[in-house]
Amino acid sequence: MKVSVKVPATTANLGPGFDCLGLALPLYNEVTVEETVMPGSGIEINIIDENETYDILSIPKDKNNIVYKAIELLYNFIGQSVNDIKITIKTNIPVTRGLGSSASVIIGGLVAANELLGRPADNAALLSIASEVEGHPDNIAPAMFGGFCLASLEEDGSVTYSKIDWPCDWKLTVLIPDYELDTRIARSVLPEKIKIQDAAYNIRKCAMLIDAVYRKDSELMKKSLKDRIHQPYREGLIKGFKELNEFLENKDDILGCVISGAGPTILVISKNDGFEKVQNDVKKIFEDFNVNCDIRTFNIENEGTKIL
Ligand code: HSE
């Protein structure tokens, strides 16, 4: 028996909501988990790179694989151990680009294995296991449920989350550069301590952002997509981010420009065709940095994980 699951890409943080906010995008990875036919054959992990980007070469195919680790935790959760298992991952979400590719395969593996086992774990347990493997829940919740989510990893390891309707005329443009940025590196540049003024700035921007989405208020959203606790430390790693921000400031129908997750992808949120009007100038900014960007504009993905 085998189960396949399709899971969307995600963009996390949205500026002020570091490790807390995220939303789903209509780009998908597919994970299949099956009991191997030959008992004693151990673990088999196959990765199929549907776009032949070769980003996948460094992904482990043994017990260090994050999908395997997540599945092992699920088995442990129900008091069992993993014996023979075959995992197939079809990747369509660019890897190490800040688009939640790891969250998507973790959720894919967990949901597929849970289904194979007869659904012993509920969503709360799956979210908690996935966040333990990922380290934070901001990509995990929207990968699972789709849409725009707030997620908080609690002290006991559980995840509290909410999903709020995203305004349908707010478009999401991702600028995916041709270089990778390992999340571990992007987290290593963050300071251990931040100033109280910067914490207070982010708290009020994040609160405003939630209200802006809830009330579909574009003017409030423009004031909210700002951050002082991670982007200033990461912008040196992301070519063109500072210049793009300066260029997009005060452009009609552009609500904001933020680092997608830990980068290096940049997310621009616009109203209707706001981004199309500036697209050519944006391309030039990246050409000046000799960066090839794959630019894609999406509507939010509202469905989340699907069993195929
Ligand atoms: N919130 C995370 C970060 C997202 O910014 O490091 C990356 O997984």
Short mmCIF file of C-alpha atoms and ligand atoms in Angstrom, two decimals:
data_model
loop_
_atom_site.label_atom_id
_atom_site.label_comp_id
_atom_site.label_asym_id
_atom_site.label_seq_id
_atom_site.Cartn_x
_atom_site.Cartn_y
_atom_site.Cartn_z
CA MET A 1 0.00 0.00 0.00
CA LYS A 2 1.17 3.53 -0.71
CA VAL A 3 -0.10 7.06 -0.12
CA SER A 4 0.81 10.22 -2.07
CA VAL A 5 0.34 13.72 -0.73
CA LYS A 6 0.63 17.11 -2.44
CA VAL A 7 1.81 20.04 -0.31
CA PRO A 8 2.13 23.73 -1.25
CA ALA A 9 5.11 26.05 -1.01
CA THR A 10 5.01 28.76 1.63
CA THR A 11 6.46 32.16 2.33
CA ALA A 12 7.15 32.91 5.99
CA ASN A 13 7.64 35.95 8.23
CA LEU A 14 5.95 38.57 5.95
CA GLY A 15 8.29 41.15 7.44
CA PRO A 16 7.42 41.65 11.11
CA GLY A 17 6.03 38.16 11.85
CA PHE A 18 9.37 36.40 12.32
CA ASP A 19 8.84 32.66 13.02
CA CYS A 20 5.09 33.28 13.31
CA LEU A 21 3.37 34.35 10.05
CA GLY A 22 3.23 32.48 6.75
CA LEU A 23 1.08 31.89 3.71
CA ALA A 24 0.78 29.21 1.06
CA LEU A 25 1.65 29.57 -2.63
CA PRO A 26 0.43 27.41 -5.56
CA LEU A 27 3.68 25.54 -6.20
CA TYR A 28 3.74 21.95 -4.97
CA ASN A 29 5.91 19.09 -3.82
CA GLU A 30 4.56 15.56 -3.82
CA VAL A 31 5.57 12.93 -1.28
CA THR A 32 4.74 9.23 -1.56
CA VAL A 33 5.26 6.85 1.34
CA GLU A 34 4.93 3.11 0.90
CA GLU A 35 5.61 -0.09 2.73
CA THR A 36 8.41 -1.80 0.84
CA VAL A 37 7.53 -5.06 -0.84
CA MET A 38 10.65 -6.90 0.33
CA PRO A 39 10.83 -7.19 4.12
CA GLY A 40 14.28 -6.25 5.44
CA SER A 41 15.03 -3.92 2.54
CA GLY A 42 15.38 -0.96 4.93
CA ILE A 43 14.94 2.65 3.90
CA GLU A 44 14.74 3.73 0.28
CA ILE A 45 14.52 7.44 -0.50
CA ASN A 46 14.12 8.66 -4.08
CA ILE A 47 14.10 12.31 -5.03
CA ILE A 48 12.76 13.34 -8.42
CA ASP A 49 13.62 16.88 -9.45
CA GLU A 50 10.77 17.74 -11.81
CA ASN A 51 12.46 20.95 -13.02
CA GLU A 52 15.96 19.47 -13.27
CA THR A 53 17.47 22.32 -11.29
CA TYR A 54 19.99 20.02 -9.56
CA ASP A 55 19.25 21.81 -6.27
CA ILE A 56 18.47 18.42 -4.78
CA LEU A 57 21.93 16.85 -4.97
CA SER A 58 22.82 17.69 -1.38
CA ILE A 59 19.61 16.25 0.12
CA PRO A 60 20.43 13.17 2.28
CA LYS A 61 18.92 9.85 1.22
CA ASP A 62 19.47 8.05 4.50
CA LYS A 63 18.25 8.34 8.11
CA ASN A 64 19.39 11.99 8.10
CA ASN A 65 16.68 12.88 5.60
CA ILE A 66 14.16 15.25 7.25
CA VAL A 67 11.17 13.36 5.83
CA TYR A 68 12.49 10.14 7.33
CA LYS A 69 13.17 11.88 10.65
CA ALA A 70 9.60 13.22 10.76
CA ILE A 71 8.15 9.79 9.95
CA GLU A 72 10.33 8.19 12.61
CA LEU A 73 8.99 10.66 15.20
CA LEU A 74 5.44 9.80 14.15
CA TYR A 75 6.11 6.09 14.60
CA ASN A 76 7.68 6.80 18.01
CA PHE A 77 4.64 8.90 18.94
CA ILE A 78 2.45 5.83 18.49
CA GLY A 79 4.92 3.55 20.23
CA GLN A 80 6.28 1.85 17.11
CA SER A 81 9.55 1.92 15.20
CA VAL A 82 10.05 2.31 11.45
CA ASN A 83 11.19 -0.83 9.68
CA ASP A 84 11.10 -0.93 5.90
CA ILE A 85 9.89 2.15 4.13
CA LYS A 86 10.11 3.75 0.71
CA ILE A 87 9.80 7.52 0.37
CA THR A 88 9.55 9.24 -3.01
CA ILE A 89 9.75 13.02 -3.16
CA LYS A 90 8.87 14.87 -6.37
CA THR A 91 10.16 18.41 -6.02
CA ASN A 92 8.70 21.39 -7.80
CA ILE A 93 9.42 23.92 -5.06
CA PRO A 94 12.90 25.45 -5.39
CA VAL A 95 15.20 24.21 -2.62
CA THR A 96 17.08 26.53 -0.17
CA ARG A 97 15.33 29.58 -1.58
CA GLY A 98 13.01 30.54 1.33
CA LEU A 99 9.88 28.98 -0.14
CA GLY A 100 9.20 26.34 2.49
CA SER A 101 10.45 23.33 0.53
CA SER A 102 11.55 21.58 3.74
CA ALA A 103 8.23 22.24 5.51
CA SER A 104 6.35 20.90 2.49
CA VAL A 105 8.18 17.58 2.41
CA ILE A 106 8.05 17.18 6.20
CA ILE A 107 4.27 17.67 6.15
CA GLY A 108 3.98 15.48 3.04
CA GLY A 109 5.85 12.61 4.69
CA LEU A 110 3.93 12.90 7.95
CA VAL A 111 0.47 13.09 6.39
CA ALA A 112 1.22 10.20 4.01
CA ALA A 113 2.70 7.98 6.77
CA ASN A 114 -0.17 8.83 9.12
CA GLU A 115 -2.63 7.78 6.42
CA LEU A 116 -0.74 4.51 5.85
CA LEU A 117 -0.88 3.82 9.59
CA GLY A 118 -4.67 4.38 9.70
CA ARG A 119 -4.54 8.00 10.98
CA PRO A 120 -3.38 7.44 14.57
CA ALA A 121 -2.24 11.08 14.93
CA ASP A 122 -4.51 14.13 14.76
CA ASN A 123 -3.56 17.45 13.15
CA ALA A 124 -2.29 18.84 16.47
CA ALA A 125 0.20 15.97 16.81
CA LEU A 126 1.29 16.26 13.16
CA LEU A 127 1.87 20.03 13.52
CA SER A 128 3.85 19.52 16.68
CA ILE A 129 6.07 16.80 15.16
CA ALA A 130 6.58 18.82 11.96
CA SER A 131 7.55 21.95 13.92
CA GLU A 132 9.98 19.94 16.03
CA VAL A 133 11.77 18.78 12.86
CA GLU A 134 11.60 22.20 11.15
CA GLY A 135 12.41 24.22 14.31
CA HIS A 136 9.62 26.78 13.85
CA PRO A 137 5.98 26.57 12.73
CA ASP A 138 5.55 29.54 10.36
CA ASN A 139 5.92 27.48 7.16
CA ILE A 140 4.37 24.36 8.69
CA ALA A 141 0.85 25.71 9.39
CA PRO A 142 0.19 27.21 5.91
CA ALA A 143 1.76 24.14 4.23
CA MET A 144 -0.80 22.02 6.09
CA PHE A 145 -3.88 24.25 5.92
CA GLY A 146 -3.18 26.67 3.03
CA GLY A 147 -4.01 30.38 3.17
CA PHE A 148 -2.54 32.95 5.54
CA CYS A 149 -1.72 31.52 8.98
CA LEU A 150 -0.40 32.65 12.33
CA ALA A 151 1.41 29.91 14.18
CA SER A 152 3.00 29.84 17.60
CA LEU A 153 5.24 27.05 18.89
CA GLU A 154 4.38 26.74 22.58
CA GLU A 155 6.71 25.79 25.43
CA ASP A 156 5.23 22.27 25.58
CA GLY A 157 5.92 21.70 21.86
CA SER A 158 2.31 22.15 20.74
CA VAL A 159 1.39 24.59 17.97
CA THR A 160 -1.35 27.19 18.29
CA TYR A 161 -2.50 28.48 14.92
CA SER A 162 -5.21 30.52 13.17
CA LYS A 163 -6.04 31.01 9.53
CA ILE A 164 -7.33 34.40 8.38
CA ASP A 165 -8.93 35.12 4.98
CA TRP A 166 -6.50 36.82 2.64
CA PRO A 167 -7.89 39.64 0.44
CA CYS A 168 -8.41 38.18 -3.06
CA ASP A 169 -7.03 41.27 -4.84
CA TRP A 170 -3.69 41.10 -2.98
CA LYS A 171 -1.25 39.31 -5.28
CA LEU A 172 1.97 37.63 -4.29
CA THR A 173 5.05 37.97 -6.46
CA VAL A 174 8.11 35.92 -5.65
CA LEU A 175 11.49 36.86 -7.06
CA ILE A 176 13.47 33.63 -6.91
CA PRO A 177 17.17 34.25 -7.52
CA ASP A 178 19.58 31.81 -9.13
CA TYR A 179 21.62 31.32 -5.94
CA GLU A 180 20.88 29.39 -2.74
CA LEU A 181 20.92 30.55 0.87
CA ASP A 182 20.98 27.91 3.57
CA THR A 183 18.49 28.77 6.36
CA ARG A 184 21.19 27.87 8.92
CA ILE A 185 23.42 30.63 7.51
CA ALA A 186 20.52 33.10 7.35
CA ARG A 187 19.72 32.36 11.02
CA SER A 188 23.38 32.50 12.08
CA VAL A 189 23.61 36.22 11.18
CA LEU A 190 20.78 37.12 13.57
CA PRO A 191 21.80 38.64 16.90
CA GLU A 192 21.10 36.75 20.13
CA LYS A 193 19.62 39.88 21.69
CA ILE A 194 17.65 42.75 20.17
CA LYS A 195 16.89 46.23 21.48
CA ILE A 196 13.58 46.71 23.30
CA GLN A 197 12.74 49.50 20.82
CA ASP A 198 13.12 47.07 17.90
CA ALA A 199 11.02 44.42 19.66
CA ALA A 200 8.30 47.01 20.32
CA TYR A 201 8.46 48.17 16.68
CA ASN A 202 7.91 44.60 15.43
CA ILE A 203 5.13 43.89 17.92
CA ARG A 204 3.13 46.89 16.73
CA LYS A 205 3.82 46.23 13.01
CA CYS A 206 2.80 42.58 13.39
CA ALA A 207 -0.39 43.51 15.24
CA MET A 208 -1.19 46.09 12.54
CA LEU A 209 -0.52 43.51 9.81
CA ILE A 210 -3.02 41.03 11.25
CA ASP A 211 -5.64 43.78 11.48
CA ALA A 212 -4.83 44.94 7.91
CA VAL A 213 -5.42 41.42 6.55
CA TYR A 214 -8.53 40.94 8.67
CA ARG A 215 -10.05 44.24 7.47
CA LYS A 216 -8.53 44.00 3.95
CA ASP A 217 -7.02 47.45 4.47
CA SER A 218 -4.28 48.09 1.88
CA GLU A 219 -3.10 51.37 3.39
CA LEU A 220 -2.62 49.75 6.79
CA MET A 221 -0.85 46.79 5.14
CA LYS A 222 1.63 49.22 3.51
CA LYS A 223 2.56 50.56 6.95
CA SER A 224 2.78 47.04 8.41
CA LEU A 225 5.18 45.20 6.10
CA LYS A 226 8.25 46.46 8.00
CA ASP A 227 10.71 44.68 10.22
CA ARG A 228 13.62 45.45 12.51
CA ILE A 229 14.51 42.07 13.96
CA HIS A 230 15.67 39.91 11.04
CA GLN A 231 15.69 41.71 7.69
CA PRO A 232 18.29 44.36 8.62
CA TYR A 233 20.72 41.55 9.53
CA ARG A 234 19.95 39.46 6.45
CA GLU A 235 19.78 42.10 3.75
CA GLY A 236 23.54 41.88 3.16
CA LEU A 237 23.02 38.25 2.09
CA ILE A 238 20.26 39.08 -0.37
CA LYS A 239 21.42 40.89 -3.48
CA GLY A 240 19.17 43.73 -4.57
CA PHE A 241 16.80 43.58 -1.57
CA LYS A 242 17.66 47.04 -0.23
CA GLU A 243 17.60 48.61 -3.70
CA LEU A 244 14.28 46.94 -4.56
CA ASN A 245 12.73 48.20 -1.32
CA GLU A 246 13.85 51.75 -2.06
CA PHE A 247 12.54 51.53 -5.63
CA LEU A 248 9.12 50.14 -4.61
CA GLU A 249 8.58 52.62 -1.74
CA ASN A 250 5.48 54.73 -2.58
CA LYS A 251 4.74 52.98 -5.90
CA ASP A 252 1.01 52.75 -6.62
CA ASP A 253 -0.59 49.46 -5.60
CA ILE A 254 2.62 48.04 -4.12
CA LEU A 255 1.89 47.11 -0.51
CA GLY A 256 5.39 46.04 0.42
CA CYS A 257 8.50 44.03 -0.22
CA VAL A 258 9.93 41.54 2.30
CA ILE A 259 12.35 38.64 2.49
CA SER A 260 10.54 35.35 1.88
CA GLY A 261 11.31 33.21 4.92
CA ALA A 262 15.06 33.23 5.45
CA GLY A 263 15.65 34.26 1.82
CA PRO A 264 17.08 34.63 -0.73
CA THR A 265 13.68 34.83 -2.47
CA ILE A 266 11.99 38.21 -2.12
CA LEU A 267 8.22 38.55 -1.77
CA VAL A 268 6.38 41.58 -3.15
CA ILE A 269 2.74 42.03 -2.14
CA SER A 270 0.72 44.15 -4.55
CA LYS A 271 -2.85 45.05 -5.28
CA ASN A 272 -4.26 43.78 -8.59
CA ASP A 273 -1.70 44.42 -11.37
CA GLY A 274 0.50 46.69 -9.20
CA PHE A 275 3.58 44.54 -9.75
CA GLU A 276 3.16 44.17 -13.54
CA LYS A 277 3.44 47.95 -13.89
CA VAL A 278 6.95 47.96 -12.39
CA GLN A 279 8.16 44.53 -13.50
CA ASN A 280 10.60 45.74 -16.17
CA ASP A 281 12.30 48.19 -13.80
CA VAL A 282 12.52 45.46 -11.16
CA LYS A 283 14.26 43.14 -13.65
CA LYS A 284 16.86 45.84 -14.31
CA ILE A 285 17.67 46.12 -10.59
CA PHE A 286 18.60 42.43 -10.52
CA GLU A 287 20.48 42.60 -13.83
CA ASP A 288 22.72 45.25 -12.22
CA PHE A 289 23.60 42.64 -9.59
CA ASN A 290 24.12 39.93 -12.24
CA VAL A 291 21.34 37.92 -10.63
CA ASN A 292 18.91 35.95 -12.75
CA CYS A 293 15.52 36.03 -11.09
CA ASP A 294 12.60 33.77 -11.81
CA ILE A 295 9.70 36.17 -11.21
CA ARG A 296 6.27 34.62 -10.62
CA THR A 297 3.01 36.25 -9.54
CA PHE A 298 0.42 34.14 -7.73
CA ASN A 299 -2.87 34.26 -5.91
CA ILE A 300 -2.74 32.74 -2.45
CA GLU A 301 -3.16 28.93 -2.23
CA ASN A 302 -6.10 28.29 0.07
CA GLU A 303 -6.41 24.50 0.17
CA GLY A 304 -3.19 23.28 1.79
CA THR A 305 -2.17 19.63 1.91
CA LYS A 306 -4.12 17.14 -0.18
CA ILE A 307 -4.04 13.36 -0.15
CA LEU A 308 -4.00 12.24 -3.80
N1 HSE B 1 11.06 32.02 10.13
C1 HSE B 1 12.16 31.32 9.52
C2 HSE B 1 13.36 32.24 9.42
C3 HSE B 1 11.74 30.85 8.16
O1 HSE B 1 13.16 33.40 9.08
O2 HSE B 1 14.49 31.82 9.67
C4 HSE B 1 12.78 30.00 7.50
O3 HSE B 1 12.51 28.67 7.65
#
